[in-house]
Short mmCIF file of C-alpha atoms in Angstrom, two decimals:
data_model
loop_
_atom_site.label_atom_id
_atom_site.label_comp_id
_atom_site.label_asym_id
_atom_site.label_seq_id
_atom_site.Cartn_x
_atom_site.Cartn_y
_atom_site.Cartn_z
CA MET W 1 37.77 25.90 -19.19
CA SER W 2 36.96 27.21 -15.71
CA ASN W 3 37.31 30.45 -13.86
CA SER W 4 39.57 30.92 -10.88
CA THR W 5 36.77 30.30 -8.35
CA THR W 6 35.78 26.91 -9.74
CA LYS W 7 36.97 24.04 -7.58
CA VAL W 8 39.36 21.63 -9.29
CA GLN W 9 38.97 18.06 -8.09
CA GLY W 10 41.54 15.34 -8.70
CA CYS W 11 41.90 11.63 -9.24
CA TYR W 12 42.77 9.58 -6.16
CA ILE W 13 45.46 7.02 -6.94
CA ASN W 14 47.62 5.15 -4.44
CA GLY W 15 46.62 7.47 -1.63
CA GLU W 16 47.40 10.69 -3.50
CA TRP W 17 45.13 13.34 -5.03
CA THR W 18 46.45 14.41 -8.42
CA VAL W 19 45.40 16.21 -11.58
CA PRO W 20 47.34 14.17 -14.15
CA ASP W 21 47.02 16.67 -17.01
CA PRO W 22 45.68 20.17 -16.20
CA SER W 23 44.91 20.69 -19.88
CA ARG W 24 42.46 17.75 -19.90
CA LEU W 25 39.53 18.62 -17.65
CA ILE W 26 35.78 18.02 -17.59
CA GLU W 27 33.28 20.62 -16.38
CA VAL W 28 30.75 19.45 -13.82
CA LYS W 29 27.52 21.46 -14.02
CA ASN W 30 24.59 22.10 -11.73
CA PRO W 31 21.56 20.72 -13.66
CA ALA W 32 19.31 23.40 -12.19
CA ASN W 33 21.06 26.37 -13.78
CA GLY W 34 23.93 25.14 -15.93
CA ASN W 35 26.59 26.71 -13.70
CA VAL W 36 29.98 25.00 -13.57
CA ILE W 37 30.48 23.86 -9.97
CA ALA W 38 33.76 21.96 -10.38
CA VAL W 39 36.17 20.53 -12.90
CA VAL W 40 37.64 17.04 -12.76
CA PRO W 41 40.42 15.29 -14.67
CA ARG W 42 39.63 13.63 -17.97
CA GLY W 43 41.28 10.35 -17.04
CA ASP W 44 42.53 7.95 -19.69
CA GLN W 45 44.24 4.59 -20.13
CA GLU W 46 47.42 5.76 -18.42
CA ASP W 47 45.55 6.94 -15.32
CA VAL W 48 43.56 3.70 -15.16
CA ASN W 49 46.80 1.73 -15.45
CA LEU W 50 48.25 3.62 -12.48
CA ALA W 51 45.10 3.05 -10.42
CA VAL W 52 44.86 -0.65 -11.23
CA ASN W 53 48.55 -1.19 -10.53
CA ALA W 54 48.19 0.58 -7.19
CA ALA W 55 45.16 -1.56 -6.35
CA LYS W 56 46.99 -4.73 -7.37
CA GLU W 57 50.00 -3.93 -5.19
CA ALA W 58 47.80 -2.98 -2.23
CA PHE W 59 45.66 -6.11 -2.56
CA ARG W 60 48.76 -8.31 -2.42
CA SER W 61 50.38 -6.35 0.40
CA LYS W 62 50.99 -7.86 3.82
CA GLU W 63 49.30 -4.81 5.33
CA TRP W 64 45.93 -5.59 3.70
CA LYS W 65 46.14 -9.36 4.01
CA ALA W 66 47.04 -9.07 7.70
CA LEU W 67 43.90 -7.07 8.35
CA GLU W 68 41.49 -9.58 9.85
CA PRO W 69 37.83 -9.63 8.75
CA GLN W 70 36.60 -8.13 12.02
CA GLN W 71 39.11 -5.30 11.61
CA ARG W 72 37.78 -4.59 8.12
CA GLY W 73 34.31 -4.58 9.64
CA ARG W 74 35.32 -2.01 12.25
CA LEU W 75 36.70 0.26 9.52
CA LEU W 76 33.38 0.04 7.66
CA PHE W 77 31.38 0.82 10.80
CA LYS W 78 33.53 3.93 11.22
CA ALA W 79 32.89 4.80 7.56
CA ALA W 80 29.14 4.71 8.23
CA GLU W 81 29.61 7.07 11.18
CA ILE W 82 31.64 9.49 9.07
CA ILE W 83 28.98 9.52 6.36
CA ARG W 84 26.28 10.37 8.89
CA GLU W 85 28.45 13.04 10.52
CA ASN W 86 28.79 14.71 7.11
CA LYS W 87 25.19 14.17 6.01
CA GLU W 88 24.44 17.83 5.34
CA GLU W 89 27.49 18.41 3.16
CA LEU W 90 27.12 15.14 1.22
CA ALA W 91 23.42 15.76 0.57
CA LYS W 92 24.11 19.28 -0.69
CA ILE W 93 26.84 18.01 -3.03
CA GLU W 94 24.54 15.29 -4.37
CA THR W 95 21.74 17.77 -4.99
CA LEU W 96 23.92 20.36 -6.73
CA ASP W 97 25.54 17.63 -8.84
CA VAL W 98 22.52 15.48 -9.77
CA GLY W 99 19.66 18.00 -9.44
CA LYS W 100 17.38 15.95 -7.19
CA PRO W 101 15.54 17.57 -4.26
CA LEU W 102 17.60 17.95 -1.11
CA LYS W 103 15.26 15.72 0.90
CA GLN W 104 15.90 12.88 -1.56
CA SER W 105 19.66 13.40 -1.34
CA GLU W 106 19.42 13.22 2.45
CA VAL W 107 17.78 9.80 2.10
CA ASP W 108 20.57 8.75 -0.26
CA VAL W 109 23.19 9.69 2.34
CA GLU W 110 21.48 7.61 5.02
CA VAL W 111 21.14 4.64 2.65
CA ALA W 112 24.85 4.93 1.79
CA ALA W 113 25.68 4.78 5.51
CA ARG W 114 23.44 1.75 5.95
CA TYR W 115 25.33 -0.12 3.22
CA PHE W 116 28.55 0.34 5.18
CA ASP W 117 26.79 -0.73 8.41
CA PHE W 118 25.29 -3.81 6.76
CA TYR W 119 28.48 -5.10 5.15
CA ALA W 120 30.58 -4.19 8.19
CA GLY W 121 28.43 -6.64 10.10
CA ILE W 122 29.05 -9.53 7.71
CA ALA W 123 32.79 -9.00 7.14
CA ASP W 124 33.68 -11.76 9.65
CA LYS W 125 30.75 -14.02 8.79
CA ILE W 126 31.65 -15.06 5.24
CA MET W 127 31.85 -18.79 5.74
CA GLY W 128 32.38 -21.94 3.74
CA GLU W 129 30.94 -25.44 4.09
CA THR W 130 32.10 -28.95 4.80
CA ILE W 131 31.05 -31.47 2.19
CA PRO W 132 30.89 -35.21 2.90
CA VAL W 133 32.91 -36.95 0.18
CA GLN W 134 34.21 -40.28 1.46
CA GLU W 135 35.81 -41.86 4.49
CA GLY W 136 39.24 -40.46 5.22
CA ILE W 137 38.78 -37.12 3.47
CA ILE W 138 37.80 -33.79 4.96
CA ASN W 139 36.40 -31.62 2.17
CA TYR W 140 35.58 -27.97 2.72
CA THR W 141 35.07 -24.70 0.86
CA VAL W 142 36.35 -21.22 1.57
CA ARG W 143 35.31 -17.89 0.07
CA GLU W 144 38.23 -15.66 -0.88
CA PRO W 145 38.36 -12.09 -2.21
CA ILE W 146 38.06 -11.94 -5.97
CA GLY W 147 40.85 -9.33 -6.28
CA ILE W 148 40.71 -5.98 -8.04
CA VAL W 149 37.15 -4.74 -8.59
CA GLY W 150 36.27 -2.06 -11.13
CA HIS W 151 33.23 -0.02 -10.07
CA VAL W 152 31.55 1.88 -12.91
CA ILE W 153 29.10 4.16 -11.08
CA PRO W 154 26.01 5.73 -12.73
CA TRP W 155 25.04 9.41 -12.72
CA ASN W 156 21.58 9.19 -11.16
CA TYR W 157 22.40 7.85 -7.66
CA PRO W 158 26.18 8.12 -7.45
CA LEU W 159 26.52 8.15 -3.67
CA GLN W 160 23.94 5.48 -2.90
CA ILE W 161 24.86 3.08 -5.72
CA GLY W 162 28.56 3.73 -5.26
CA ALA W 163 28.32 2.88 -1.56
CA ARG W 164 26.44 -0.35 -2.13
CA SER W 165 29.27 -1.88 -4.17
CA ILE W 166 32.21 -0.18 -2.43
CA ALA W 167 31.11 -1.40 1.01
CA VAL W 168 30.69 -5.05 0.05
CA SER W 169 33.87 -4.99 -2.04
CA LEU W 170 35.94 -3.81 0.94
CA ALA W 171 34.12 -6.05 3.41
CA THR W 172 35.08 -9.11 1.38
CA GLY W 173 38.73 -8.06 1.22
CA ASN W 174 39.09 -6.66 -2.29
CA ALA W 175 40.77 -3.55 -3.67
CA ALA W 176 38.67 -1.04 -5.62
CA VAL W 177 39.06 1.23 -8.63
CA LEU W 178 36.10 3.60 -8.97
CA LYS W 179 35.02 5.33 -12.17
CA PRO W 180 32.18 7.74 -11.33
CA ALA W 181 30.01 9.18 -14.10
CA GLU W 182 31.54 12.26 -15.71
CA ASP W 183 28.33 14.23 -15.11
CA THR W 184 28.09 13.54 -11.37
CA PRO W 185 31.42 12.55 -9.79
CA LEU W 186 31.47 14.93 -6.83
CA SER W 187 29.83 12.92 -4.05
CA ILE W 188 32.03 9.88 -4.73
CA LEU W 189 35.12 12.08 -4.62
CA LYS W 190 33.94 13.59 -1.34
CA LEU W 191 33.18 10.14 0.09
CA VAL W 192 36.72 8.93 -0.66
CA GLU W 193 38.12 12.11 0.86
CA LEU W 194 36.11 11.49 4.05
CA LEU W 195 37.33 7.88 4.25
CA GLU W 196 41.02 8.82 3.99
CA PRO W 197 41.61 9.25 7.74
CA LEU W 198 40.34 5.72 8.48
CA GLY W 199 43.69 4.26 7.44
CA PHE W 200 42.88 1.90 4.59
CA PRO W 201 46.21 0.91 2.98
CA LYS W 202 47.21 3.17 0.11
CA GLY W 203 45.87 1.77 -3.15
CA ILE W 204 42.94 -0.17 -1.69
CA ILE W 205 40.57 2.61 -2.83
CA ASN W 206 41.30 4.51 -6.05
CA VAL W 207 39.21 6.90 -8.16
CA VAL W 208 39.72 7.83 -11.80
CA THR W 209 37.34 10.44 -13.21
CA GLY W 210 36.69 10.70 -16.92
CA TYR W 211 34.40 9.83 -19.78
CA GLY W 212 32.89 6.40 -20.13
CA HIS W 213 34.34 5.79 -23.58
CA GLU W 214 37.84 6.62 -22.30
CA ALA W 215 38.39 5.92 -18.60
CA GLY W 216 35.40 3.58 -18.33
CA ALA W 217 36.43 1.54 -21.36
CA ALA W 218 40.02 1.36 -20.12
CA LEU W 219 38.83 0.03 -16.76
CA SER W 220 36.37 -2.56 -18.09
CA GLY W 221 38.96 -3.87 -20.54
CA HIS W 222 41.96 -3.87 -18.20
CA PRO W 223 43.66 -7.29 -18.00
CA ASP W 224 44.40 -6.97 -14.26
CA ILE W 225 40.80 -6.30 -13.23
CA ASN W 226 39.14 -9.35 -11.66
CA HIS W 227 35.52 -8.20 -11.59
CA ILE W 228 33.46 -5.34 -13.02
CA THR W 229 30.29 -4.02 -11.43
CA PHE W 230 28.34 -1.75 -13.75
CA THR W 231 25.06 0.12 -13.43
CA GLY W 232 23.82 1.98 -16.49
CA SER W 233 22.23 1.62 -19.90
CA VAL W 234 21.78 -1.60 -21.84
CA GLU W 235 23.98 -0.44 -24.72
CA THR W 236 26.87 0.58 -22.47
CA GLY W 237 26.41 -2.62 -20.47
CA LYS W 238 26.91 -4.65 -23.64
CA ARG W 239 30.20 -2.85 -24.33
CA VAL W 240 31.37 -3.40 -20.74
CA MET W 241 30.54 -7.08 -21.02
CA GLU W 242 32.34 -7.40 -24.36
CA SER W 243 35.45 -5.71 -22.97
CA ALA W 244 35.50 -7.84 -19.85
CA ALA W 245 35.02 -11.00 -21.90
CA GLN W 246 38.35 -10.41 -23.63
CA ASN W 247 40.04 -11.08 -20.29
CA ILE W 248 37.52 -13.69 -19.04
CA VAL W 249 36.44 -11.31 -16.28
CA PRO W 250 33.01 -11.71 -14.61
CA VAL W 251 30.63 -8.78 -14.55
CA THR W 252 27.60 -7.73 -12.56
CA LEU W 253 25.23 -5.72 -14.75
CA GLU W 254 22.34 -3.69 -13.38
CA LEU W 255 20.80 -2.16 -16.47
CA GLY W 256 17.55 -0.54 -17.52
CA GLY W 257 13.99 -1.16 -16.58
CA LYS W 258 10.42 -0.65 -17.74
CA SER W 259 8.87 -1.57 -14.45
CA PRO W 260 5.09 -1.96 -14.12
CA ASN W 261 2.75 -1.14 -11.29
CA ILE W 262 -0.04 -3.70 -11.76
CA VAL W 263 -3.18 -2.23 -10.20
CA PHE W 264 -6.27 -4.38 -9.62
CA ASP W 265 -9.69 -2.92 -8.92
CA ASP W 266 -9.72 -4.25 -5.35
CA CYS W 267 -6.63 -2.26 -4.33
CA ASN W 268 -6.50 0.35 -1.59
CA VAL W 269 -6.78 3.30 -3.97
CA GLU W 270 -5.37 5.97 -1.67
CA ASN W 271 -2.27 3.93 -0.81
CA THR W 272 -1.77 2.86 -4.41
CA LEU W 273 -2.05 6.40 -5.79
CA ASP W 274 0.60 7.62 -3.37
CA TRP W 275 3.11 4.93 -4.27
CA VAL W 276 2.47 5.02 -8.02
CA LEU W 277 3.08 8.76 -7.97
CA ARG W 278 6.27 8.51 -5.94
CA SER W 279 7.66 5.68 -8.04
CA ILE W 280 7.65 7.76 -11.24
CA VAL W 281 8.59 11.25 -9.98
CA GLN W 282 11.46 10.38 -7.63
CA ASN W 283 14.65 11.93 -9.04
CA SER W 284 12.48 13.19 -11.91
CA GLY W 285 11.94 9.63 -13.09
CA GLN W 286 15.67 9.11 -13.62
CA THR W 287 15.67 5.82 -11.74
CA CYS W 288 16.32 2.39 -13.22
CA SER W 289 13.60 0.89 -11.03
CA ALA W 290 11.08 3.68 -11.64
CA GLY W 291 7.47 2.53 -11.89
CA SER W 292 7.23 3.81 -15.45
CA ARG W 293 4.25 1.71 -16.55
CA LEU W 294 0.81 1.78 -14.98
CA VAL W 295 -0.90 -1.48 -15.92
CA ILE W 296 -4.38 -1.04 -14.51
CA GLN W 297 -7.69 -2.91 -14.52
CA GLU W 298 -10.02 -1.13 -16.90
CA THR W 299 -12.88 -0.92 -14.38
CA ILE W 300 -11.02 1.72 -12.33
CA LYS W 301 -8.67 3.19 -14.92
CA ASP W 302 -10.47 6.46 -15.69
CA SER W 303 -11.04 7.53 -12.08
CA PHE W 304 -7.55 6.44 -11.00
CA VAL W 305 -5.78 8.31 -13.82
CA LYS W 306 -7.87 11.41 -13.12
CA GLN W 307 -6.82 11.42 -9.46
CA LEU W 308 -3.21 10.69 -10.35
CA ALA W 309 -3.14 13.59 -12.83
CA GLU W 310 -4.58 15.94 -10.22
CA ALA W 311 -1.92 14.86 -7.74
CA MET W 312 0.86 15.41 -10.31
CA GLU W 313 -0.41 18.89 -11.10
CA LYS W 314 -0.01 19.87 -7.44
CA LEU W 315 3.67 18.95 -7.31
CA THR W 316 6.23 21.73 -7.04
CA ILE W 317 9.07 21.98 -9.56
CA GLY W 318 12.34 23.81 -8.99
CA ALA W 319 16.02 23.71 -8.13
CA GLY W 320 16.82 20.72 -5.94
CA ILE W 321 18.49 22.87 -3.31
CA ASP W 322 15.10 24.56 -2.67
CA ASN W 323 13.54 21.18 -1.84
CA PRO W 324 10.71 21.01 -4.40
CA ASP W 325 8.90 17.78 -5.27
CA LEU W 326 10.75 17.57 -8.62
CA GLY W 327 14.11 18.90 -9.67
CA PRO W 328 15.45 19.19 -13.22
CA VAL W 329 16.46 16.32 -15.45
CA LEU W 330 20.22 15.95 -15.61
CA SER W 331 21.16 17.71 -18.83
CA LYS W 332 20.18 18.95 -22.25
CA LYS W 333 21.11 15.54 -23.63
CA GLN W 334 18.76 13.78 -21.21
CA PHE W 335 15.99 16.32 -21.80
CA GLU W 336 16.22 15.83 -25.57
CA HIS W 337 16.13 12.06 -25.09
CA ILE W 338 12.84 12.39 -23.19
CA GLN W 339 11.47 14.87 -25.72
CA ARG W 340 11.93 12.36 -28.53
CA PHE W 341 9.50 10.03 -26.78
CA LEU W 342 7.02 12.85 -26.16
CA THR W 343 7.21 13.82 -29.83
CA LEU W 344 6.49 10.22 -30.77
CA ALA W 345 3.46 10.26 -28.50
CA LYS W 346 2.19 13.37 -30.27
CA GLU W 347 2.81 11.89 -33.72
CA ASP W 348 0.97 8.69 -32.81
CA ARG W 349 -1.87 10.60 -31.13
CA ILE W 350 -1.33 9.10 -27.70
CA PRO W 351 -3.52 11.07 -25.26
CA VAL W 352 -1.68 13.15 -22.65
CA ALA W 353 -3.60 13.12 -19.37
CA THR W 354 -1.31 15.75 -17.87
CA GLY W 355 2.12 17.34 -18.28
CA GLY W 356 4.60 16.97 -21.07
CA ASN W 357 5.80 20.58 -21.14
CA TRP W 358 9.11 22.27 -20.37
CA VAL W 359 8.83 24.46 -17.26
CA THR W 360 10.77 27.69 -16.77
CA VAL W 361 11.93 28.24 -13.20
CA ASP W 362 12.83 31.79 -12.12
CA GLY W 363 16.58 32.10 -11.64
CA CYS W 364 17.15 28.73 -13.31
CA GLU W 365 16.43 29.56 -16.94
CA GLU W 366 19.26 27.26 -18.10
CA GLY W 367 17.83 24.26 -16.26
CA TYR W 368 15.80 21.49 -17.89
CA PHE W 369 12.58 21.17 -15.89
CA LEU W 370 9.81 18.94 -17.17
CA GLN W 371 6.25 18.57 -15.95
CA PRO W 372 5.46 15.04 -14.73
CA THR W 373 3.58 13.42 -17.57
CA ILE W 374 0.92 10.73 -18.03
CA LEU W 375 0.57 9.16 -21.46
CA ASN W 376 -2.87 7.57 -21.46
CA ASP W 377 -4.23 4.54 -23.33
CA VAL W 378 -0.83 3.38 -24.59
CA PRO W 379 -1.00 0.03 -26.42
CA PRO W 380 1.26 -2.41 -24.51
CA GLU W 381 3.28 -3.16 -27.64
CA HIS W 382 3.91 0.51 -28.45
CA LEU W 383 7.51 1.74 -28.18
CA LEU W 384 6.46 4.14 -25.40
CA ALA W 385 5.43 1.15 -23.28
CA GLN W 386 8.43 -0.93 -24.29
CA GLU W 387 11.52 1.29 -23.96
CA GLU W 388 13.01 3.11 -21.00
CA ILE W 389 12.29 6.86 -21.16
CA PHE W 390 14.20 7.70 -17.96
CA GLY W 391 12.19 10.75 -17.07
CA PRO W 392 8.98 11.63 -15.18
CA VAL W 393 6.82 10.04 -17.87
CA LEU W 394 4.25 7.35 -17.06
CA THR W 395 2.48 5.19 -19.64
CA VAL W 396 -0.97 3.76 -18.92
CA SER W 397 -2.24 0.45 -20.32
CA THR W 398 -5.33 -1.48 -19.27
CA PHE W 399 -6.23 -5.12 -18.70
CA ARG W 400 -9.38 -7.08 -17.98
CA THR W 401 -8.15 -10.32 -16.42
CA GLU W 402 -5.34 -11.42 -14.15
CA GLU W 403 -3.82 -13.44 -16.99
CA GLU W 404 -3.80 -10.42 -19.28
CA ALA W 405 -2.19 -8.30 -16.55
CA VAL W 406 0.70 -10.76 -16.23
CA GLN W 407 1.09 -10.96 -19.99
CA ILE W 408 1.36 -7.18 -20.33
CA ALA W 409 3.69 -6.87 -17.35
CA ASN W 410 6.06 -9.48 -18.80
CA GLY W 411 5.75 -8.17 -22.34
CA THR W 412 8.88 -5.96 -22.51
CA PRO W 413 12.58 -6.74 -22.97
CA TYR W 414 13.18 -5.73 -19.34
CA GLY W 415 12.58 -7.37 -15.98
CA LEU W 416 13.85 -5.35 -13.04
CA VAL W 417 11.02 -4.49 -10.61
CA ALA W 418 7.24 -4.79 -10.46
CA GLY W 419 4.55 -3.59 -8.08
CA VAL W 420 1.34 -5.54 -7.44
CA TRP W 421 -1.65 -3.76 -5.90
CA THR W 422 -4.50 -5.89 -4.59
CA GLU W 423 -6.22 -6.82 -1.33
CA ASP W 424 -6.49 -10.46 -2.51
CA VAL W 425 -3.51 -12.27 -0.94
CA GLY W 426 -3.90 -15.31 -3.18
CA ARG W 427 -3.90 -13.15 -6.29
CA ALA W 428 -0.87 -11.22 -5.04
CA HIS W 429 1.16 -14.42 -4.73
CA ARG W 430 -0.10 -15.90 -8.00
CA VAL W 431 0.90 -12.80 -9.90
CA ALA W 432 4.25 -12.44 -8.12
CA ASN W 433 5.11 -16.04 -8.98
CA GLN W 434 4.53 -15.40 -12.68
CA LEU W 435 6.36 -12.10 -13.05
CA GLU W 436 9.67 -12.15 -14.94
CA CYS W 437 11.64 -9.72 -12.83
CA GLY W 438 14.17 -9.59 -10.05
CA GLN W 439 12.09 -7.87 -7.39
CA VAL W 440 8.34 -7.73 -6.67
CA PHE W 441 6.69 -5.33 -4.24
CA ILE W 442 3.15 -6.05 -3.06
CA ASN W 443 1.12 -3.02 -1.91
CA HIS W 444 4.23 -0.84 -1.67
CA TYR W 445 7.11 0.05 -3.98
CA GLY W 446 10.72 0.97 -3.48
CA ALA W 447 13.98 -0.79 -4.25
CA GLY W 448 16.41 1.96 -3.26
CA GLY W 449 16.39 1.74 0.50
CA GLY W 450 16.15 -2.05 0.81
CA VAL W 451 19.80 -2.57 1.76
CA ALA W 452 19.24 -6.21 2.73
CA GLN W 453 17.09 -7.05 -0.32
CA PRO W 454 18.94 -8.63 -3.30
CA PHE W 455 18.53 -6.35 -6.30
CA GLY W 456 19.02 -7.12 -9.98
CA GLY W 457 17.21 -8.00 -13.15
CA HIS W 458 16.00 -10.58 -15.61
CA LYS W 459 16.32 -10.32 -19.39
CA LYS W 460 17.84 -7.02 -20.58
CA SER W 461 17.74 -5.59 -17.08
CA GLY W 462 20.97 -7.45 -16.43
CA PHE W 463 22.22 -10.25 -14.21
CA GLY W 464 23.94 -10.78 -10.91
CA ARG W 465 22.70 -9.26 -7.68
CA GLU W 466 23.74 -6.24 -5.67
CA LYS W 467 22.60 -5.59 -2.09
CA GLY W 468 21.91 -8.08 0.65
CA LEU W 469 23.91 -11.19 1.41
CA GLU W 470 23.54 -12.33 -2.20
CA ALA W 471 26.01 -9.65 -3.34
CA ILE W 472 28.82 -11.47 -1.53
CA GLN W 473 28.80 -14.03 -4.34
CA ASN W 474 29.93 -11.34 -6.82
CA TYR W 475 32.91 -10.17 -4.80
CA THR W 476 34.33 -13.53 -3.69
CA GLN W 477 35.48 -16.69 -5.39
CA LEU W 478 35.00 -20.21 -4.08
CA LYS W 479 37.88 -22.57 -3.34
CA ASN W 480 37.41 -26.25 -2.53
CA VAL W 481 39.99 -27.98 -0.31
CA ALA W 482 40.13 -31.76 0.18
CA LEU W 483 42.40 -33.18 2.89
CA ARG W 484 43.06 -36.90 3.01
CA TYR W 485 43.89 -37.97 6.56
CA SER W 486 43.60 -41.76 6.24
CA PHE W 487 45.63 -43.99 3.96
#
């Protein structure tokens, strides 16, 4: 499957790096040129069993339970330092693996470090409450670790999204089994390698690489898992939820989005243009919270779209390692997925304001590079404005009134993020209050770096919250204790 110079990575189970079956390997390719940059094990049920058993034993061990919260916090602070010390290497791995520009990967590394900093600081501040019940009884609550957490990590932001759940899981005293995406596992594997010297007990952190329908399914359906955190597509999220339900296991699901930027005619146009552009081209639009719908007041639509198209046409496209504005989409499969939507636009005579074409990059002829695209005058009920495209493709729909803007914004099966652009503070709050989504940005846009901001969706965008203090609820369970001291 690979030549002798290709690096072979392994699974990490109970403190050991292993390749369970050398005949079962998965090629990891650079999206920019199709070159194989590593091979990883194709983990299966047996490997997941070993990892979960190791996590279970480590979680129950005296060594882990004796580690006081402030000691866990110190380990996580050290983890943040190690991530920053290895920023250059981690960013390069992320770029070669995912395809995104190097400058975006560098931001991802810093955000990953901040997650460890943030949750290190709260490790010894997870507190309960006293509840007045009746005379003679002291009633209080404590928050305890939930147990063994399965982390199913997506391919688009593996390091950043992996760090956000790993850090809080460890801070709250759990053991972790990680299943990175088969397309982009390398930064998670490197992260775990870097954390080895910190001295976490063997089995507290485990990684099983493999396909979602094999290793991922085995993890989400494992009877000894106590919680599953999943970020990915709606359809896969349903299967994860169904599997976990067989064992009455809670899940946190962060799924797709069709997030609108709602632009009123009194906005600061220059600021709005900049953010709208960035929100759809970051990571070539392969972002769950991408601002993939422009819902704009008709009085400024034509001039705004014209300026936005001109700005898109100036963007550079190329291999992520060369630091362009846009890198490739992940794979042929992802490119073909996007192309199906662009074909639909052509069939239904949706105007293309700019883009929509495959770009050939010298030296990267096997890469899948797509021009950033604006689909103009898209009816709000059209499939293009309803379903997640997951590429650098923006749909434009217009409104006349504030009420119509809210109706269009809420008119999809998703509810992850929204942006509101207006200089009218009253309008901004009115609209924000009516939006059916988990996060609203007013006159700016960006969920990724907001480590302290709870993040999650409404409707088919999922449920539960990652990030911030709210995430602690997912990784702990509440116990009530009532002591009678008077008889």
